[in-house]
Amino acid sequence: MPVIIVENLSKRFGDLTAVDNISFEVDEGDIFGFLGPNGAGKTTTINILCTLLSPTSGRAFIAGHDCSKEPSDVRKAIGIVFQDTTLDKDLTAYENMMLHAYLYGVTRGEIKTRIDDALRFVDLYARRDDLVKKFSGGMKRRLEVARGMVHRPKVLFLDEPTLGLDPQTRANLWEFIVELPKKHNATIFMTTHYMEEAEVCDKIAIIDNGRIIASGTPEELKKTVGGDVIYIKTSDNDKAKLEIEGLFNLNVSEKNGELFMTTLKGDACIPEIIKAIGEKVLSVRLQRPTLNDAFLKMTGRQIREQNGTAEDTVKEAVRAYRRRSEK
Ligand SMILES: Nc1ncnc2c1ncn2[C@@H]1O[C@H](COP(=O)(O)OP(=O)(O)O)[C@@H](O)[C@H]1O
Ligand SMILES: [Mg+2]
């Protein structure tokens, strides 16, 4: 049985339908990615699943428990890393973990081992007695992941875990997250609007304006784009274009001195083309579709249109600069 089942779930805030009749299932041990732009309804969905918000209609189950009718059973089965940090900055890493372990009823005999294990897992054991206010953004996020796992939940919810972190810190955090299902037997439910991060997911659902517009594996979603794009530059593009179109039944266009064509299995197609044409090949490159291309194709928009602003870039650069000068 799937560990998360969502059936026709909706949430309205006054006139606004934040979540609009969504249904999906998540299998045990999977990393499930819930993707969508800002305001799509991701956090609202997580809040319903985590029993912090009641749905307007529809039902949701976690580990067999109804999120509306059996909230305390659901809470025992889950861990949460919220979009905004909820650590106590005036406590040490260890004290933050202790507080959480007590709240979740981890037994006295087990507390120390559990906390030590979790801190080692995210590489923070050596810093366990430092105050959290001295931690970098990446360290705080890692501590929150460790804290979310300390009571060994069946499902760990991560709401935009890498938001605001620089690319290197994001990659570092991912190294820990992808290990969780194997090491701790957990299922991961995560949201992000960084499409490239969703590549590590086993399954993905894309939400836009409260509705799920597509779901499947990353491969399945990328296939909707229609294939790989091959770019070739030759000694005579006009001749080469005619030859390729004649021999391969492909539609070839030219841009910036390069011929380009869309095809399935581009990697296998390239050597065939090079062998077949008479012109000298000057350069070749292959572009595989990304999840961003898939989102663009489905909605006609880039997923990060509202987020990837110059302001964000500046903020990120300032944060990186501060981190460097802290060291
Ligand atoms: N408590 C609330 N009251 C009114 N509107 C809300 C509330 N929470 C979220 N919304 C609205 O619901 C929509 C979905 O929000 P949210 O679930 O936070 O999106 P996401 O997490 O995908 O960015 C947004 O338009 C947001 O402004
Ligand atoms: Mg959100």
Coordinates of C-alpha atoms and ligand atoms in Angstrom, one line a residue:
M1 CA 0.0 0.0 0.0
P2 CA 1.3 3.5 -0.8
V3 CA 2.5 5.4 2.3
I4 CA 0.8 8.6 1.2
I5 CA -2.6 8.6 -0.4
V6 CA -4.3 11.9 -1.5
E7 CA -7.8 11.8 -2.9
N8 CA -9.5 14.8 -4.4
L9 CA -8.0 17.2 -1.9
S10 CA -9.0 20.9 -2.1
K11 CA -8.2 23.9 0.1
R12 CA -9.9 27.3 -0.3
F13 CA -8.9 30.5 1.5
G14 CA -12.0 32.7 0.9
D15 CA -12.3 33.2 -2.8
L16 CA -8.9 31.7 -3.5
T17 CA -8.6 28.0 -4.3
A18 CA -5.0 27.3 -3.2
V19 CA -5.3 23.5 -3.8
D20 CA -7.7 22.4 -6.4
N21 CA -8.9 18.8 -6.3
I22 CA -5.5 17.0 -6.4
S23 CA -5.0 13.2 -6.1
F24 CA -1.7 11.3 -6.0
E25 CA 0.0 8.4 -4.2
V26 CA 3.6 8.0 -2.9
D27 CA 5.3 4.6 -2.6
E28 CA 7.2 3.7 0.5
G29 CA 11.0 4.4 0.3
D30 CA 10.6 6.8 -2.6
I31 CA 11.9 10.3 -3.0
F32 CA 8.8 12.2 -4.1
G33 CA 9.2 15.6 -5.6
F34 CA 6.3 18.1 -5.5
L35 CA 7.3 20.8 -8.0
G36 CA 5.7 24.1 -8.9
P37 CA 6.3 27.8 -9.0
N38 CA 5.8 30.2 -6.1
G39 CA 2.1 30.2 -4.9
A40 CA 1.3 26.9 -6.7
G41 CA -0.1 25.3 -3.5
K42 CA 2.9 23.2 -2.3
T43 CA 3.1 24.4 1.3
T44 CA -0.6 24.4 1.7
T45 CA -0.6 20.7 0.6
I46 CA 2.2 19.9 3.0
N47 CA 0.4 21.6 5.8
I48 CA -2.7 19.5 5.2
L49 CA -0.7 16.3 5.1
C50 CA 1.1 17.3 8.3
T51 CA -2.3 17.9 10.0
L52 CA -1.5 21.6 10.5
L53 CA -4.4 22.7 8.2
S54 CA -7.7 21.0 7.5
P55 CA -8.8 20.5 3.9
T56 CA -11.9 22.1 2.5
S57 CA -12.8 18.8 0.8
G58 CA -11.1 15.5 -0.1
R59 CA -9.0 13.1 2.0
A60 CA -5.4 12.3 2.8
F61 CA -3.8 9.3 4.5
I62 CA -0.3 8.8 5.8
A63 CA 0.8 5.3 6.7
G64 CA -2.8 4.3 6.7
H65 CA -4.0 7.1 9.0
D66 CA -6.6 9.7 8.0
C67 CA -5.0 13.2 8.3
S68 CA -8.3 14.7 9.4
K69 CA -9.6 12.0 11.7
E70 CA -6.4 10.6 13.2
P71 CA -4.0 13.5 13.4
S72 CA -2.0 12.2 16.4
D73 CA -1.2 8.9 14.6
V74 CA -0.2 10.9 11.5
R75 CA 2.1 13.2 13.5
K76 CA 3.9 10.2 15.0
A77 CA 4.6 8.9 11.5
I78 CA 6.1 12.1 10.1
G79 CA 9.0 14.5 10.4
I80 CA 8.9 18.0 9.0
V81 CA 11.5 20.5 7.8
F82 CA 9.6 23.7 7.3
Q83 CA 10.2 26.3 4.5
D84 CA 11.4 28.8 7.2
T85 CA 13.8 27.7 9.8
T86 CA 12.4 26.8 13.2
L87 CA 15.6 26.2 15.1
D88 CA 16.2 27.9 18.4
K89 CA 19.3 30.0 17.7
D90 CA 20.2 30.5 21.4
L91 CA 20.4 26.8 22.0
T92 CA 23.2 24.5 20.8
A93 CA 22.7 21.9 18.0
Y94 CA 22.5 19.2 20.6
E95 CA 19.9 21.0 22.8
N96 CA 17.7 21.7 19.7
M97 CA 17.8 17.9 19.0
M98 CA 17.0 17.1 22.7
L99 CA 14.0 19.3 22.7
H100 CA 12.6 17.7 19.6
A101 CA 13.4 14.2 20.8
Y102 CA 11.5 14.8 24.1
L103 CA 8.5 16.3 22.3
Y104 CA 8.3 13.3 20.1
G105 CA 8.6 10.8 23.0
V106 CA 11.9 9.3 22.1
T107 CA 12.7 7.2 25.3
R108 CA 15.4 8.3 27.7
G109 CA 17.5 5.3 27.0
E110 CA 17.6 6.0 23.3
I111 CA 17.9 9.7 23.1
K112 CA 21.7 10.1 23.2
T113 CA 22.4 7.3 20.6
R114 CA 19.6 8.6 18.3
I115 CA 20.9 12.2 18.5
D116 CA 24.5 11.3 18.0
D117 CA 23.7 9.1 15.0
A118 CA 21.6 11.8 13.4
L119 CA 24.3 14.5 14.0
R120 CA 27.0 12.2 12.6
F121 CA 24.8 11.5 9.6
V122 CA 24.7 15.2 8.6
D123 CA 28.4 15.8 9.6
L124 CA 27.6 18.1 12.6
Y125 CA 28.7 15.8 15.4
A126 CA 31.9 17.8 16.0
R127 CA 29.8 21.0 16.2
R128 CA 27.1 19.6 18.5
D129 CA 27.9 22.0 21.4
D130 CA 28.0 25.1 19.3
L131 CA 25.2 27.6 19.4
V132 CA 23.0 27.5 16.3
K133 CA 23.4 31.2 15.8
K134 CA 27.0 30.6 14.8
F135 CA 25.9 28.1 12.1
S136 CA 25.8 28.9 8.3
G137 CA 22.6 28.5 6.4
G138 CA 23.7 25.1 5.1
M139 CA 24.6 23.8 8.5
K140 CA 21.2 25.0 9.9
R141 CA 19.4 23.1 7.1
R142 CA 21.4 19.9 7.8
L143 CA 20.6 20.2 11.5
E144 CA 16.9 20.5 10.7
V145 CA 17.1 17.4 8.5
A146 CA 18.8 15.6 11.4
R147 CA 16.1 16.8 13.8
G148 CA 13.3 15.8 11.5
M149 CA 14.7 12.3 11.5
V150 CA 15.5 11.8 15.2
H151 CA 12.2 10.1 16.0
R152 CA 12.6 7.8 13.0
P153 CA 9.5 9.0 11.0
K154 CA 8.1 6.9 8.2
V155 CA 7.8 10.0 6.0
L156 CA 10.0 13.1 6.1
F157 CA 8.5 16.3 4.6
L158 CA 11.0 18.9 3.3
D159 CA 9.5 22.1 2.2
E160 CA 11.9 23.9 -0.1
P161 CA 14.9 22.6 1.8
T162 CA 17.5 24.3 -0.4
L163 CA 15.8 27.7 -0.8
G164 CA 18.3 30.5 -0.4
L165 CA 21.3 28.3 -0.2
D166 CA 24.2 28.8 -2.7
P167 CA 24.6 26.1 -5.4
Q168 CA 27.5 24.3 -3.6
T169 CA 25.7 24.2 -0.3
R170 CA 22.6 22.9 -2.1
A171 CA 24.6 20.1 -3.7
N172 CA 26.1 19.2 -0.3
L173 CA 22.7 19.0 1.4
W174 CA 21.4 16.8 -1.4
E175 CA 24.2 14.3 -0.7
F176 CA 22.5 13.7 2.7
I177 CA 18.9 13.8 1.6
V178 CA 19.3 11.1 -1.1
E179 CA 20.8 8.8 1.5
L180 CA 17.8 9.0 3.9
P181 CA 15.5 6.4 2.3
K182 CA 18.3 3.8 2.3
K183 CA 19.8 4.6 5.7
H184 CA 16.7 5.2 7.7
N185 CA 14.0 3.4 5.8
A186 CA 12.2 6.7 5.2
T187 CA 10.0 8.1 2.4
I188 CA 10.9 11.7 1.4
F189 CA 8.2 14.2 0.3
M190 CA 9.9 17.3 -0.9
T191 CA 9.0 20.5 -2.6
T192 CA 11.3 22.6 -4.7
H193 CA 11.2 25.1 -7.6
Y194 CA 14.7 24.2 -8.6
M195 CA 13.8 21.8 -11.4
E196 CA 17.3 20.4 -11.7
E197 CA 17.0 19.2 -8.1
A198 CA 14.0 17.1 -8.9
E199 CA 16.2 14.9 -11.1
V200 CA 17.0 12.8 -8.1
C201 CA 13.4 12.0 -7.4
D202 CA 11.8 8.6 -8.1
K203 CA 8.5 10.3 -8.9
I204 CA 7.4 13.8 -9.4
A205 CA 4.1 15.7 -9.5
I206 CA 4.0 19.1 -11.0
I207 CA 1.5 21.5 -9.4
D208 CA 0.5 24.8 -11.0
N209 CA -2.3 27.1 -9.8
G210 CA -3.4 24.5 -7.3
R211 CA -3.8 21.7 -9.9
I212 CA -1.5 18.8 -10.7
I213 CA -0.7 19.2 -14.4
A214 CA 1.6 16.2 -14.8
S215 CA 3.2 13.4 -12.8
G216 CA 5.6 10.5 -13.4
T217 CA 9.3 9.7 -13.3
P218 CA 11.7 12.4 -14.3
E219 CA 12.4 10.4 -17.5
E220 CA 8.7 10.2 -18.3
L221 CA 8.2 13.9 -17.8
K222 CA 11.1 14.8 -20.0
K223 CA 9.9 12.6 -22.8
T224 CA 6.8 14.8 -23.1
V225 CA 9.2 17.5 -24.5
G226 CA 9.7 15.3 -27.7
G227 CA 13.3 14.2 -27.6
D228 CA 16.9 15.3 -27.7
V229 CA 18.2 18.2 -29.8
I230 CA 21.3 17.7 -31.9
Y231 CA 23.4 20.7 -33.0
I232 CA 25.9 20.2 -35.8
K233 CA 28.2 22.7 -37.5
T234 CA 29.6 21.6 -40.9
S235 CA 31.8 23.0 -43.7
D236 CA 28.6 23.5 -45.8
N237 CA 25.5 23.7 -43.7
D238 CA 23.1 24.1 -46.7
K239 CA 24.3 20.9 -48.3
A240 CA 24.4 19.0 -45.0
K241 CA 20.8 20.1 -44.2
L242 CA 19.5 18.7 -47.5
E243 CA 21.4 15.5 -47.0
I244 CA 20.3 14.9 -43.4
E245 CA 16.6 15.7 -44.3
G246 CA 16.8 13.3 -47.2
L247 CA 18.5 10.4 -45.4
F248 CA 17.0 10.6 -41.9
N249 CA 13.5 12.0 -42.3
L250 CA 14.3 14.8 -39.8
N251 CA 13.3 18.4 -39.8
V252 CA 16.5 20.4 -39.8
S253 CA 16.8 24.2 -39.0
E254 CA 19.7 26.6 -38.8
K255 CA 20.5 29.1 -36.1
N256 CA 23.8 30.9 -35.3
G257 CA 25.7 28.9 -38.0
E258 CA 24.6 25.6 -36.5
L259 CA 22.1 23.1 -37.8
F260 CA 19.7 21.7 -35.2
M261 CA 17.1 18.9 -35.1
T262 CA 14.9 17.2 -32.6
T263 CA 15.1 13.4 -32.4
L264 CA 14.6 10.5 -30.0
K265 CA 17.9 8.8 -29.0
G266 CA 20.1 11.6 -30.0
D267 CA 23.3 9.9 -28.8
A268 CA 22.8 7.0 -31.1
C269 CA 21.8 9.3 -34.0
I270 CA 24.9 11.4 -34.0
P271 CA 27.4 8.8 -35.3
E272 CA 24.9 7.8 -38.0
I273 CA 24.6 11.4 -39.2
I274 CA 28.4 12.0 -39.2
K275 CA 29.0 8.8 -41.2
A276 CA 26.3 9.6 -43.7
I277 CA 27.0 13.2 -44.7
G278 CA 29.7 14.3 -47.2
E279 CA 30.5 17.6 -45.4
K280 CA 33.3 18.0 -42.9
V281 CA 31.8 18.1 -39.4
L282 CA 33.2 21.0 -37.4
S283 CA 31.4 20.6 -34.1
V284 CA 28.6 18.5 -32.6
R285 CA 26.6 18.8 -29.4
L286 CA 23.6 17.1 -27.9
Q287 CA 21.1 18.8 -25.7
R288 CA 18.9 16.5 -23.6
P289 CA 15.5 17.8 -22.4
T290 CA 15.4 19.1 -18.8
L291 CA 12.5 19.1 -16.4
N292 CA 12.5 22.9 -17.0
D293 CA 11.8 22.2 -20.7
A294 CA 9.0 19.9 -19.7
F295 CA 7.4 22.6 -17.4
L296 CA 7.8 25.2 -20.2
K297 CA 6.1 22.9 -22.7
M298 CA 3.2 22.2 -20.4
T299 CA 2.6 25.8 -19.1
G300 CA 4.3 28.1 -21.6
R301 CA 6.3 29.6 -18.7
Q302 CA 9.6 29.1 -16.9
I303 CA 9.1 27.7 -13.5
R304 CA 11.3 30.3 -11.9
E305 CA 9.9 33.3 -13.7
Q306 CA 8.7 34.9 -10.4
N307 CA 11.7 33.8 -8.4
G308 CA 14.8 33.9 -10.5
T309 CA 15.0 37.7 -10.3
A310 CA 18.0 39.9 -10.3
E311 CA 17.1 40.7 -6.7
D312 CA 17.4 37.1 -5.7
T313 CA 20.8 36.8 -7.4
V314 CA 22.1 39.8 -5.5
K315 CA 20.7 38.5 -2.2
E316 CA 22.4 35.2 -2.9
A317 CA 25.7 36.8 -3.6
V318 CA 25.5 38.9 -0.5
R319 CA 24.8 35.8 1.6
A320 CA 27.7 34.0 0.0
Y321 CA 30.0 37.0 0.7
R322 CA 28.9 37.1 4.4
R323 CA 29.5 33.4 4.8
R324 CA 33.0 33.8 3.4
S325 CA 33.9 36.6 5.7
E326 CA 32.5 34.7 8.7
K327 CA 35.1 32.0 8.1
Ligands
LIG1 N1 -3.4 31.2 5.3 C1 -3.6 31.6 4.1 N2 -4.6 32.5 3.8 C2 -4.8 33.0 2.6 N3 -4.2 32.6 1.5 C3 -3.2 31.7 1.6 C4 -2.8 31.2 2.9 N4 -1.8 30.3 2.8 C5 -1.5 30.3 1.4 N5 -2.3 31.2 0.8 C6 -2.3 31.4 -0.7 O1 -2.5 30.1 -1.3 C7 -1.7 30.1 -2.5 C8 -0.8 28.9 -2.4 O2 0.2 29.1 -1.4 P1 1.3 28.1 -1.0 O3 0.7 26.8 -0.7 O4 2.1 28.7 0.1 O5 2.2 28.0 -2.3 P2 3.7 27.5 -2.6 O6 4.1 26.8 -1.3 O7 3.6 26.5 -3.7 O8 4.5 28.7 -2.9 C9 -1.0 31.4 -2.6 O9 -1.7 32.2 -3.5 C10 -1.0 31.9 -1.2 O10 -1.0 33.3 -1.2
MG2 MG 5.9 27.1 -0.1

